[in-house]
Amino acid sequence: MTQVQTQSVPATQFDLFAGMESTQHEQVVFCQDHATGLKAIIAIHNTVLGPGLGGTRMWYYNHEKDALRDALRLSRGMTYKASVAGLNLGGAKAVIIGDPKTMKNEALMRKFGRFVENLNGKYITAEDVGTTTRDMEYVNMETDHVVGLPESMGGGGDPSPVTAYGVYMGIKASAQKAYGSDSLAGKSVAVMGIGKVGMHLLEYLHQEGVKLYVSDINDSALQAAATNFGAVVVSNEDIVGLDVDIFAPCALGGILNDNTIGKLKCQIIAGAANNQLEDEKIHGDLLKSKGIIYAPDFVINAGGLINVYSEYNGYVRESAMSQTENIYNTILDIYNRAELANVNNQAAAIMHAEKRIHDMMLVHSTY
Ligand code: NAD
C-alpha cells in the first residue's frame, strides 16, 4: 500500500479477480434474491482502519460490468476519503442494479439489509444516489449497520450542509495557498451544480462577499440562487471557461478532462463533486503543469462522511462540524506534501491516505 495507485478500473474490465487485484480490493459480495428482484454488489476495498463505510447506490446500469466497475471505483475512493480525514473507517460501497423509480420497495430494501447484516459489521451502509433516508429506515429494520438515518431516529439527517461547510473550508485553505490570505471577499467563484451541497455552499460564499456565478440543469435552483445570493446564471458549457478566481464543481464526476482543462481560466478548483478528474494521473498532472491549484475531491468533500461517522458513535452535530472544519488544515497539508514530493495534489492525497493505512497495519500487527 505504499505505492501510489493512480489507475482506475477500465470500462471493459470484467475479469473479476484481475479487477479486484488491480485496485487491491479485499472482498466483493454478490447478492441475488429472486422474490424481490434484488441484484446487488457490495465492494469492500480495505478494512485496515476500520469497517468499510460507503453508501448504497441504486442505478439502472446497462451492463453488470458497469455496476461492478462503479462499486470497485467508488469503494476505493471511500478508503482514501476516510483515511485522509483521519477516521477509523475503511472503504466500501454497494450498488443495487435497477431503476430506483420503479423497482424500489420495502421488501427489496429490507432484503438488501439482511445481506448487509450477514457481513456482521464489516460493511456499514448509508444513502447515496438513487436511495433515500426512507430506504435506510427499511435497511435499518434488518441491520444496525446503517448510518444516514433521519434525525428523528437519532441520526444526523442530511449530510449535505456539513459537506458544504467542508468544501467552504477547503476553498478558504486554497485561497490561503494561492493568495496568502484566506479571505474570499471580492473573489469570484463559479459553482457548477447547485443541488443540496452547492446551494449551501453559495450561502457561505455569499456571506463572505463573493461574486457568484452558477450553472445547473434545474431552472428553479438557478432562479433561487439568483434571487437569494445575487448569483449570475451562466450555461453549463460556459461555466468551465469563465474568467473567475475559483471553480467549484458540485455536480458531476469527470468534469476535469481533455476537453475542459484547456478552457480553464481559474487559479483554484475546489468543489464537492466526486471523481472530478476523468483520469487521476493524466489530468492531475495537467492541472499541475498549468499552475492550477486543485483541491482533491475526496479530501475536500469528506464532511458528509465525517457527519455519518459521528452518527455511528452517537451523533453530535457540533462535533461533526468542528471535525469538518479541520479540512482547512488537511488541504494545506496535502498541498505542502505535493510540493515536497513534486507530484500533483491528487497523487499527494493518495500517497498520504496509503501511508496512514500502511502505518496502521503495523500498529494492528500486535494483538
Ligand atoms: P444533488 O443531486 O443534490 O445536486 C447535484 C446538482 O447538479 C443538481 O442541482 C443537478 O440538477 C445538477 N446537475 C446534474 N447534472 C448536471 C449537469 N450536466 N450540469 C450541471 N448541473 C447538473 O447532489 P449533491 O448532494 O449536492 O452532491 C453534489 C456532488 O457532490 C455529487 O457529485 C456528490 O457525489 C458529491 N458529494 C455529495 C455529498 C453530500 O453530502 N451530499 C458528499 C460528498 C460528495
CSV table of C-alpha atoms and ligand atoms in Angstrom, one decimal:
chain,number,residue,atom,x,y,z
A,1,MET,CA,0.0,0.0,0.0
A,2,THR,CA,3.0,2.4,-0.1
A,3,GLN,CA,2.8,2.7,-3.9
A,4,VAL,CA,0.6,5.4,-5.4
A,5,GLN,CA,-2.3,3.6,-7.0
A,6,THR,CA,-3.5,6.1,-9.6
A,7,GLN,CA,-5.0,3.6,-12.0
A,8,SER,CA,-8.8,3.4,-12.2
A,9,VAL,CA,-10.8,0.4,-13.3
A,10,PRO,CA,-11.1,0.3,-17.1
A,11,ALA,CA,-14.6,0.3,-18.6
A,12,THR,CA,-14.0,-3.0,-20.2
A,13,GLN,CA,-12.7,-4.7,-17.0
A,14,PHE,CA,-14.8,-7.7,-16.2
A,15,ASP,CA,-12.1,-10.1,-15.2
A,16,LEU,CA,-13.3,-10.3,-11.6
A,17,PHE,CA,-10.2,-11.2,-9.7
A,18,ALA,CA,-7.9,-9.1,-12.0
A,19,GLY,CA,-10.2,-6.2,-11.4
A,20,MET,CA,-10.1,-6.8,-7.6
A,21,GLU,CA,-6.3,-7.2,-7.7
A,22,SER,CA,-5.6,-4.1,-9.7
A,23,THR,CA,-7.5,-2.0,-7.2
A,24,GLN,CA,-6.4,-4.1,-4.2
A,25,HIS,CA,-10.0,-5.0,-3.1
A,26,GLU,CA,-10.4,-7.2,-0.1
A,27,GLN,CA,-13.8,-8.7,-0.8
A,28,VAL,CA,-16.7,-8.4,-3.3
A,29,VAL,CA,-20.1,-9.8,-2.3
A,30,PHE,CA,-22.8,-10.5,-5.0
A,31,CYS,CA,-26.3,-10.6,-3.6
A,32,GLN,CA,-29.3,-12.1,-5.5
A,33,ASP,CA,-32.9,-12.6,-4.5
A,34,HIS,CA,-35.4,-13.9,-7.0
A,35,ALA,CA,-38.5,-13.0,-4.9
A,36,THR,CA,-37.7,-9.3,-4.5
A,37,GLY,CA,-35.7,-8.9,-7.7
A,38,LEU,CA,-32.6,-7.8,-5.7
A,39,LYS,CA,-29.3,-7.8,-7.5
A,40,ALA,CA,-26.6,-6.0,-5.6
A,41,ILE,CA,-22.9,-5.8,-5.3
A,42,ILE,CA,-21.1,-4.9,-2.1
A,43,ALA,CA,-17.5,-4.0,-2.7
A,44,ILE,CA,-15.2,-3.9,0.3
A,45,HIS,CA,-12.0,-2.2,-0.6
A,46,ASN,CA,-9.9,-2.0,2.6
A,47,THR,CA,-10.7,-2.5,6.2
A,48,VAL,CA,-7.3,-1.9,7.8
A,49,LEU,CA,-8.5,1.3,9.5
A,50,GLY,CA,-12.0,0.0,10.4
A,51,PRO,CA,-15.2,-1.3,9.0
A,52,GLY,CA,-15.9,-0.3,5.4
A,53,LEU,CA,-18.4,2.5,5.2
A,54,GLY,CA,-20.0,3.7,2.0
A,55,GLY,CA,-23.4,4.4,0.6
A,56,THR,CA,-25.7,2.2,-1.4
A,57,ARG,CA,-26.2,3.5,-5.0
A,58,MET,CA,-29.3,2.3,-6.9
A,59,TRP,CA,-28.9,2.8,-10.7
A,60,TYR,CA,-30.2,1.3,-13.9
A,61,TYR,CA,-26.9,0.0,-15.2
A,62,ASN,CA,-26.9,-1.1,-18.8
A,63,HIS,CA,-24.4,-3.9,-18.1
A,64,GLU,CA,-23.5,-5.8,-15.0
A,65,LYS,CA,-19.8,-4.9,-15.6
A,66,ASP,CA,-20.7,-1.2,-15.3
A,67,ALA,CA,-22.2,-1.9,-11.9
A,68,LEU,CA,-19.2,-3.8,-10.8
A,69,ARG,CA,-16.9,-1.1,-12.1
A,70,ASP,CA,-18.8,1.6,-10.2
A,71,ALA,CA,-18.7,-0.4,-7.0
A,72,LEU,CA,-14.9,-1.0,-7.3
A,73,ARG,CA,-14.2,2.6,-8.2
A,74,LEU,CA,-16.4,4.1,-5.5
A,75,SER,CA,-15.3,1.8,-2.7
A,76,ARG,CA,-11.7,2.6,-3.3
A,77,GLY,CA,-12.5,6.3,-3.2
A,78,MET,CA,-14.1,5.8,0.2
A,79,THR,CA,-11.0,4.1,1.6
A,80,TYR,CA,-8.9,7.2,0.7
A,81,LYS,CA,-11.5,9.7,1.9
A,82,ALA,CA,-11.8,8.0,5.3
A,83,SER,CA,-8.0,7.7,5.7
A,84,VAL,CA,-7.1,11.3,4.9
A,85,ALA,CA,-10.0,12.5,7.1
A,86,GLY,CA,-8.3,10.6,9.9
A,87,LEU,CA,-11.3,8.4,10.6
A,88,ASN,CA,-11.1,4.9,11.8
A,89,LEU,CA,-13.0,3.6,8.8
A,90,GLY,CA,-12.3,1.5,5.8
A,91,GLY,CA,-13.8,1.9,2.3
A,92,ALA,CA,-16.7,0.1,0.8
A,93,LYS,CA,-19.7,0.8,-1.4
A,94,ALA,CA,-22.8,-1.1,-2.5
A,95,VAL,CA,-24.7,-0.8,-5.8
A,96,ILE,CA,-28.2,-2.2,-6.4
A,97,ILE,CA,-28.9,-2.8,-10.0
A,98,GLY,CA,-32.3,-1.5,-11.1
A,99,ASP,CA,-34.4,1.6,-11.7
A,100,PRO,CA,-35.0,3.3,-8.3
A,101,LYS,CA,-38.1,4.9,-9.6
A,102,THR,CA,-39.9,1.6,-10.5
A,103,MET,CA,-38.1,-1.2,-8.7
A,104,LYS,CA,-37.5,0.1,-5.2
A,105,ASN,CA,-39.8,-1.1,-2.4
A,106,GLU,CA,-39.7,-2.1,1.2
A,107,ALA,CA,-39.1,-5.8,0.6
A,108,LEU,CA,-36.2,-5.1,-1.7
A,109,MET,CA,-34.5,-2.7,0.7
A,110,ARG,CA,-35.1,-5.0,3.7
A,111,LYS,CA,-33.7,-8.0,1.8
A,112,PHE,CA,-30.7,-5.9,1.0
A,113,GLY,CA,-30.5,-5.0,4.7
A,114,ARG,CA,-30.3,-8.7,5.5
A,115,PHE,CA,-27.3,-9.1,3.2
A,116,VAL,CA,-25.6,-6.2,5.0
A,117,GLU,CA,-26.4,-7.8,8.3
A,118,ASN,CA,-24.7,-11.0,7.1
A,119,LEU,CA,-21.4,-9.1,6.9
A,120,ASN,CA,-21.5,-8.7,10.7
A,121,GLY,CA,-20.5,-5.0,10.6
A,122,LYS,CA,-17.6,-5.3,8.2
A,123,TYR,CA,-19.7,-3.1,5.9
A,124,ILE,CA,-21.7,-0.1,7.1
A,125,THR,CA,-24.2,1.3,4.6
A,126,ALA,CA,-25.8,4.7,4.0
A,127,GLU,CA,-27.9,6.5,1.4
A,128,ASP,CA,-26.4,7.5,-2.0
A,129,VAL,CA,-27.6,8.3,-5.5
A,130,GLY,CA,-31.0,6.6,-6.0
A,131,THR,CA,-31.6,5.8,-2.3
A,132,THR,CA,-33.1,7.9,0.4
A,133,THR,CA,-33.2,8.2,4.2
A,134,ARG,CA,-36.6,6.4,4.0
A,135,ASP,CA,-34.8,3.4,2.3
A,136,MET,CA,-32.2,3.4,5.0
A,137,GLU,CA,-35.0,3.1,7.6
A,138,TYR,CA,-36.1,-0.1,5.8
A,139,VAL,CA,-32.5,-1.3,5.8
A,140,ASN,CA,-32.3,-0.5,9.5
A,141,MET,CA,-35.2,-2.8,10.2
A,142,GLU,CA,-32.9,-5.7,9.3
A,143,THR,CA,-29.5,-4.4,10.4
A,144,ASP,CA,-27.9,-1.9,12.7
A,145,HIS,CA,-25.0,-1.4,10.3
A,146,VAL,CA,-26.5,1.6,8.7
A,147,VAL,CA,-25.9,5.4,9.0
A,148,GLY,CA,-27.5,8.4,7.4
A,149,LEU,CA,-30.7,7.9,9.4
A,150,PRO,CA,-33.2,10.8,9.9
A,151,GLU,CA,-32.7,13.0,13.0
A,152,SER,CA,-36.0,11.6,14.4
A,153,MET,CA,-34.3,8.2,14.6
A,154,GLY,CA,-31.2,9.5,16.3
A,155,GLY,CA,-29.2,10.0,13.1
A,156,GLY,CA,-27.6,13.1,11.6
A,157,GLY,CA,-30.1,13.6,8.8
A,158,ASP,CA,-29.0,15.1,5.5
A,159,PRO,CA,-25.1,15.3,5.5
A,160,SER,CA,-25.1,17.9,2.6
A,161,PRO,CA,-24.8,21.1,4.8
A,162,VAL,CA,-21.8,19.5,6.6
A,163,THR,CA,-20.2,18.6,3.2
A,164,ALA,CA,-20.8,22.2,2.0
A,165,TYR,CA,-19.1,23.5,5.1
A,166,GLY,CA,-16.1,21.3,4.5
A,167,VAL,CA,-15.9,22.5,0.9
A,168,TYR,CA,-16.1,26.1,2.1
A,169,MET,CA,-13.1,25.4,4.4
A,170,GLY,CA,-11.2,23.8,1.5
A,171,ILE,CA,-11.9,26.8,-0.7
A,172,LYS,CA,-10.5,29.1,2.0
A,173,ALA,CA,-7.4,27.0,2.5
A,174,SER,CA,-6.8,27.0,-1.2
A,175,ALA,CA,-7.2,30.8,-1.2
A,176,GLN,CA,-4.6,31.0,1.6
A,177,LYS,CA,-2.2,28.9,-0.6
A,178,ALA,CA,-2.8,30.9,-3.8
A,179,TYR,CA,-3.2,34.5,-2.4
A,180,GLY,CA,-1.5,34.4,1.0
A,181,SER,CA,-4.9,35.2,2.6
A,182,ASP,CA,-7.9,33.1,3.1
A,183,SER,CA,-10.3,36.0,2.8
A,184,LEU,CA,-12.7,35.4,0.0
A,185,ALA,CA,-14.2,39.0,0.0
A,186,GLY,CA,-14.2,40.3,-3.6
A,187,LYS,CA,-13.2,37.0,-5.1
A,188,SER,CA,-15.2,35.4,-7.9
A,189,VAL,CA,-16.4,31.8,-7.7
A,190,ALA,CA,-18.2,29.7,-10.3
A,191,VAL,CA,-20.3,26.9,-8.8
A,192,MET,CA,-21.4,24.2,-11.3
A,193,GLY,CA,-24.4,22.3,-9.8
A,194,ILE,CA,-26.4,23.9,-7.1
A,195,GLY,CA,-28.2,21.0,-5.6
A,196,LYS,CA,-28.0,20.0,-1.9
A,197,VAL,CA,-24.3,20.8,-1.4
A,198,GLY,CA,-23.9,23.6,-4.0
A,199,MET,CA,-26.8,25.7,-2.6
A,200,HIS,CA,-25.5,25.5,1.0
A,201,LEU,CA,-22.0,26.4,-0.4
A,202,LEU,CA,-23.5,29.5,-2.1
A,203,GLU,CA,-24.8,30.7,1.3
A,204,TYR,CA,-21.3,30.5,2.9
A,205,LEU,CA,-19.7,32.2,0.0
A,206,HIS,CA,-22.4,34.9,-0.3
A,207,GLN,CA,-21.9,35.8,3.4
A,208,GLU,CA,-18.3,36.4,2.7
A,209,GLY,CA,-18.9,38.8,-0.1
A,210,VAL,CA,-18.0,36.6,-3.0
A,211,LYS,CA,-19.1,37.4,-6.6
A,212,LEU,CA,-21.0,34.2,-7.6
A,213,TYR,CA,-21.7,32.5,-10.9
A,214,VAL,CA,-23.8,29.4,-11.2
A,215,SER,CA,-24.9,26.8,-13.7
A,216,ASP,CA,-27.3,23.8,-13.4
A,217,ILE,CA,-29.9,21.9,-15.4
A,218,ASN,CA,-32.5,22.8,-12.9
A,219,ASP,CA,-34.1,26.2,-13.6
A,220,SER,CA,-35.8,26.7,-10.3
A,221,ALA,CA,-32.5,26.2,-8.4
A,222,LEU,CA,-30.9,28.8,-10.7
A,223,GLN,CA,-33.7,31.2,-10.0
A,224,ALA,CA,-33.3,30.7,-6.2
A,225,ALA,CA,-29.5,31.2,-6.4
A,226,ALA,CA,-30.0,34.5,-8.4
A,227,THR,CA,-32.7,35.8,-6.0
A,228,ASN,CA,-31.2,34.7,-2.7
A,229,PHE,CA,-27.5,35.2,-3.4
A,230,GLY,CA,-27.3,37.6,-6.4
A,231,ALA,CA,-25.6,34.8,-8.4
A,232,VAL,CA,-25.2,35.3,-12.2
A,233,VAL,CA,-26.6,32.4,-14.1
A,234,VAL,CA,-24.5,31.0,-17.0
A,235,SER,CA,-24.7,28.0,-19.2
A,236,ASN,CA,-23.2,24.6,-18.3
A,237,GLU,CA,-20.9,25.0,-21.3
A,238,ASP,CA,-19.7,28.4,-20.4
A,239,ILE,CA,-19.1,27.9,-16.7
A,240,VAL,CA,-15.9,25.9,-17.1
A,241,GLY,CA,-14.1,28.7,-19.1
A,242,LEU,CA,-15.3,31.7,-17.0
A,243,ASP,CA,-12.7,34.2,-16.0
A,244,VAL,CA,-13.1,33.7,-12.3
A,245,ASP,CA,-10.7,33.1,-9.4
A,246,ILE,CA,-12.2,29.8,-8.2
A,247,PHE,CA,-14.2,27.0,-10.0
A,248,ALA,CA,-16.3,24.8,-7.7
A,249,PRO,CA,-17.6,21.6,-9.5
A,250,CYS,CA,-20.6,20.4,-7.4
A,251,ALA,CA,-22.5,18.4,-10.0
A,252,LEU,CA,-20.9,15.6,-12.0
A,253,GLY,CA,-17.8,13.4,-11.9
A,254,GLY,CA,-15.2,13.5,-14.8
A,255,ILE,CA,-15.7,17.3,-15.3
A,256,LEU,CA,-11.9,17.8,-15.5
A,257,ASN,CA,-10.9,16.2,-18.7
A,258,ASP,CA,-9.1,16.7,-22.1
A,259,ASN,CA,-11.9,18.9,-23.3
A,260,THR,CA,-12.4,21.2,-20.3
A,261,ILE,CA,-8.9,21.7,-18.8
A,262,GLY,CA,-7.7,23.8,-21.8
A,263,LYS,CA,-10.6,26.2,-21.3
A,264,LEU,CA,-10.0,26.9,-17.5
A,265,LYS,CA,-9.0,30.4,-16.5
A,266,CYS,CA,-9.4,30.0,-12.8
A,267,GLN,CA,-6.5,29.7,-10.4
A,268,ILE,CA,-8.2,27.2,-8.0
A,269,ILE,CA,-10.5,24.2,-8.5
A,270,ALA,CA,-12.3,23.3,-5.2
A,271,GLY,CA,-15.7,21.7,-5.3
A,272,ALA,CA,-17.8,18.8,-3.9
A,273,ALA,CA,-18.3,16.5,-6.9
A,274,ASN,CA,-16.8,13.0,-6.6
A,275,ASN,CA,-14.2,11.8,-9.1
A,276,GLN,CA,-13.7,15.2,-10.8
A,277,LEU,CA,-10.6,14.1,-12.6
A,278,GLU,CA,-11.5,11.9,-15.6
A,279,ASP,CA,-8.1,10.3,-15.3
A,280,GLU,CA,-6.3,10.9,-12.0
A,281,LYS,CA,-2.8,10.7,-13.3
A,282,ILE,CA,-3.1,12.5,-16.7
A,283,HIS,CA,-5.5,15.3,-15.6
A,284,GLY,CA,-3.9,15.7,-12.1
A,285,ASP,CA,-0.6,16.3,-13.9
A,286,LEU,CA,-2.1,18.6,-16.5
A,287,LEU,CA,-3.6,20.9,-13.8
A,288,LYS,CA,-0.3,21.0,-12.0
A,289,SER,CA,1.5,21.9,-15.2
A,290,LYS,CA,-1.0,24.7,-15.8
A,291,GLY,CA,-0.3,26.0,-12.3
A,292,ILE,CA,-3.9,25.5,-11.2
A,293,ILE,CA,-4.4,24.5,-7.6
A,294,TYR,CA,-6.7,21.5,-7.4
A,295,ALA,CA,-8.2,20.5,-4.1
A,296,PRO,CA,-8.5,16.7,-4.3
A,297,ASP,CA,-12.2,15.9,-4.2
A,298,PHE,CA,-12.1,13.1,-1.7
A,299,VAL,CA,-10.3,15.4,0.8
A,300,ILE,CA,-12.5,18.5,0.4
A,301,ASN,CA,-15.8,16.7,0.3
A,302,ALA,CA,-15.2,14.5,3.4
A,303,GLY,CA,-17.7,16.4,5.5
A,304,GLY,CA,-20.5,14.1,4.7
A,305,LEU,CA,-18.5,11.1,5.7
A,306,ILE,CA,-17.4,12.8,8.9
A,307,ASN,CA,-21.0,13.5,9.6
A,308,VAL,CA,-22.2,10.0,9.2
A,309,TYR,CA,-19.2,8.6,11.1
A,310,SER,CA,-20.2,10.8,14.1
A,311,GLU,CA,-23.6,9.3,13.9
A,312,TYR,CA,-22.2,5.8,14.3
A,313,ASN,CA,-20.6,6.9,17.5
A,314,GLY,CA,-23.7,8.8,18.9
A,315,TYR,CA,-24.4,11.9,16.8
A,316,VAL,CA,-23.5,15.4,17.9
A,317,ARG,CA,-23.8,18.0,15.2
A,318,GLU,CA,-21.2,20.4,16.8
A,319,SER,CA,-18.5,17.8,16.9
A,320,ALA,CA,-19.2,16.8,13.3
A,321,MET,CA,-18.9,20.4,12.3
A,322,SER,CA,-15.7,21.1,14.2
A,323,GLN,CA,-14.1,17.9,12.8
A,324,THR,CA,-15.1,19.1,9.3
A,325,GLU,CA,-13.5,22.5,9.9
A,326,ASN,CA,-10.2,20.6,10.0
A,327,ILE,CA,-10.5,20.0,6.3
A,328,TYR,CA,-8.9,23.5,6.1
A,329,ASN,CA,-5.6,22.2,7.7
A,330,THR,CA,-5.8,18.9,5.8
A,331,ILE,CA,-6.0,20.6,2.4
A,332,LEU,CA,-3.0,22.8,3.2
A,333,ASP,CA,-1.1,19.8,4.5
A,334,ILE,CA,-1.8,18.0,1.2
A,335,TYR,CA,-0.6,21.0,-0.8
A,336,ASN,CA,2.7,21.0,1.1
A,337,ARG,CA,3.2,17.3,0.7
A,338,ALA,CA,2.6,17.7,-3.1
A,339,GLU,CA,5.2,20.4,-3.3
A,340,LEU,CA,7.8,18.4,-1.3
A,341,ALA,CA,7.2,15.2,-3.4
A,342,ASN,CA,6.9,17.2,-6.6
A,343,VAL,CA,3.6,15.3,-7.5
A,344,ASN,CA,0.2,16.6,-8.3
A,345,ASN,CA,-2.2,17.2,-5.4
A,346,GLN,CA,-4.4,14.2,-6.1
A,347,ALA,CA,-1.3,11.9,-6.1
A,348,ALA,CA,-0.1,13.5,-2.9
A,349,ALA,CA,-3.5,12.9,-1.2
A,350,ILE,CA,-3.5,9.2,-2.3
A,351,MET,CA,0.1,8.8,-1.0
A,352,HIS,CA,-0.9,10.3,2.3
A,353,ALA,CA,-4.0,8.1,2.5
A,354,GLU,CA,-2.0,5.0,1.7
A,355,LYS,CA,0.7,5.9,4.2
A,356,ARG,CA,-1.8,6.1,7.1
A,357,ILE,CA,-3.2,2.7,6.1
A,358,HIS,CA,0.2,1.2,5.9
A,359,ASP,CA,1.2,2.7,9.3
A,360,MET,CA,-1.9,1.4,11.0
A,361,MET,CA,-1.4,-2.0,9.5
A,362,LEU,CA,1.9,-2.1,11.5
A,363,VAL,CA,0.0,-0.9,14.7
A,364,HIS,CA,-2.5,-3.7,14.2
A,365,SER,CA,0.1,-6.3,13.8
A,366,THR,CA,0.2,-6.8,17.6
A,367,TYR,CA,-2.9,-8.0,19.5
B,1,NAD,P1,-27.6,16.9,-5.8
B,1,NAD,O1,-28.1,15.8,-6.7
B,1,NAD,O2,-28.4,17.5,-4.8
B,1,NAD,O3,-27.1,18.1,-6.7
B,1,NAD,C1,-26.5,18.0,-8.0
B,1,NAD,C2,-26.9,19.2,-8.8
B,1,NAD,O4,-26.2,19.1,-10.1
B,1,NAD,C3,-28.4,19.2,-9.1
B,1,NAD,O5,-28.9,20.5,-8.9
B,1,NAD,C4,-28.5,18.8,-10.6
B,1,NAD,O6,-29.6,19.5,-11.2
B,1,NAD,C5,-27.1,19.4,-11.1
B,1,NAD,N1,-26.7,18.7,-12.3
B,1,NAD,C6,-26.9,17.5,-12.7
B,1,NAD,N2,-26.4,17.3,-14.0
B,1,NAD,C7,-25.9,18.5,-14.3
B,1,NAD,C8,-25.2,18.9,-15.5
B,1,NAD,N3,-25.0,18.1,-16.5
B,1,NAD,N4,-24.7,20.2,-15.5
B,1,NAD,C9,-24.9,21.0,-14.4
B,1,NAD,N5,-25.6,20.6,-13.3
B,1,NAD,C10,-26.0,19.4,-13.3
B,1,NAD,O7,-26.2,16.3,-5.3
B,1,NAD,P2,-25.4,16.8,-4.0
B,1,NAD,O8,-25.8,16.0,-2.8
B,1,NAD,O9,-25.5,18.3,-4.0
B,1,NAD,O10,-23.9,16.4,-4.4
B,1,NAD,C11,-23.2,17.1,-5.4
B,1,NAD,C12,-21.9,16.4,-5.7
B,1,NAD,O11,-21.1,16.3,-4.5
B,1,NAD,C13,-22.1,15.0,-6.2
B,1,NAD,O12,-21.0,14.7,-7.1
B,1,NAD,C14,-21.9,14.1,-5.0
B,1,NAD,O13,-21.5,12.8,-5.3
B,1,NAD,C15,-20.9,14.9,-4.3
B,1,NAD,N6,-20.9,14.7,-2.8
B,1,NAD,C16,-22.0,15.0,-2.1
B,1,NAD,C17,-22.0,14.8,-0.7
B,1,NAD,C18,-23.2,15.1,0.1
B,1,NAD,O14,-23.1,15.1,1.3
B,1,NAD,N7,-24.4,15.3,-0.5
B,1,NAD,C19,-20.9,14.3,-0.1
B,1,NAD,C20,-19.7,14.0,-0.8
B,1,NAD,C21,-19.8,14.2,-2.2
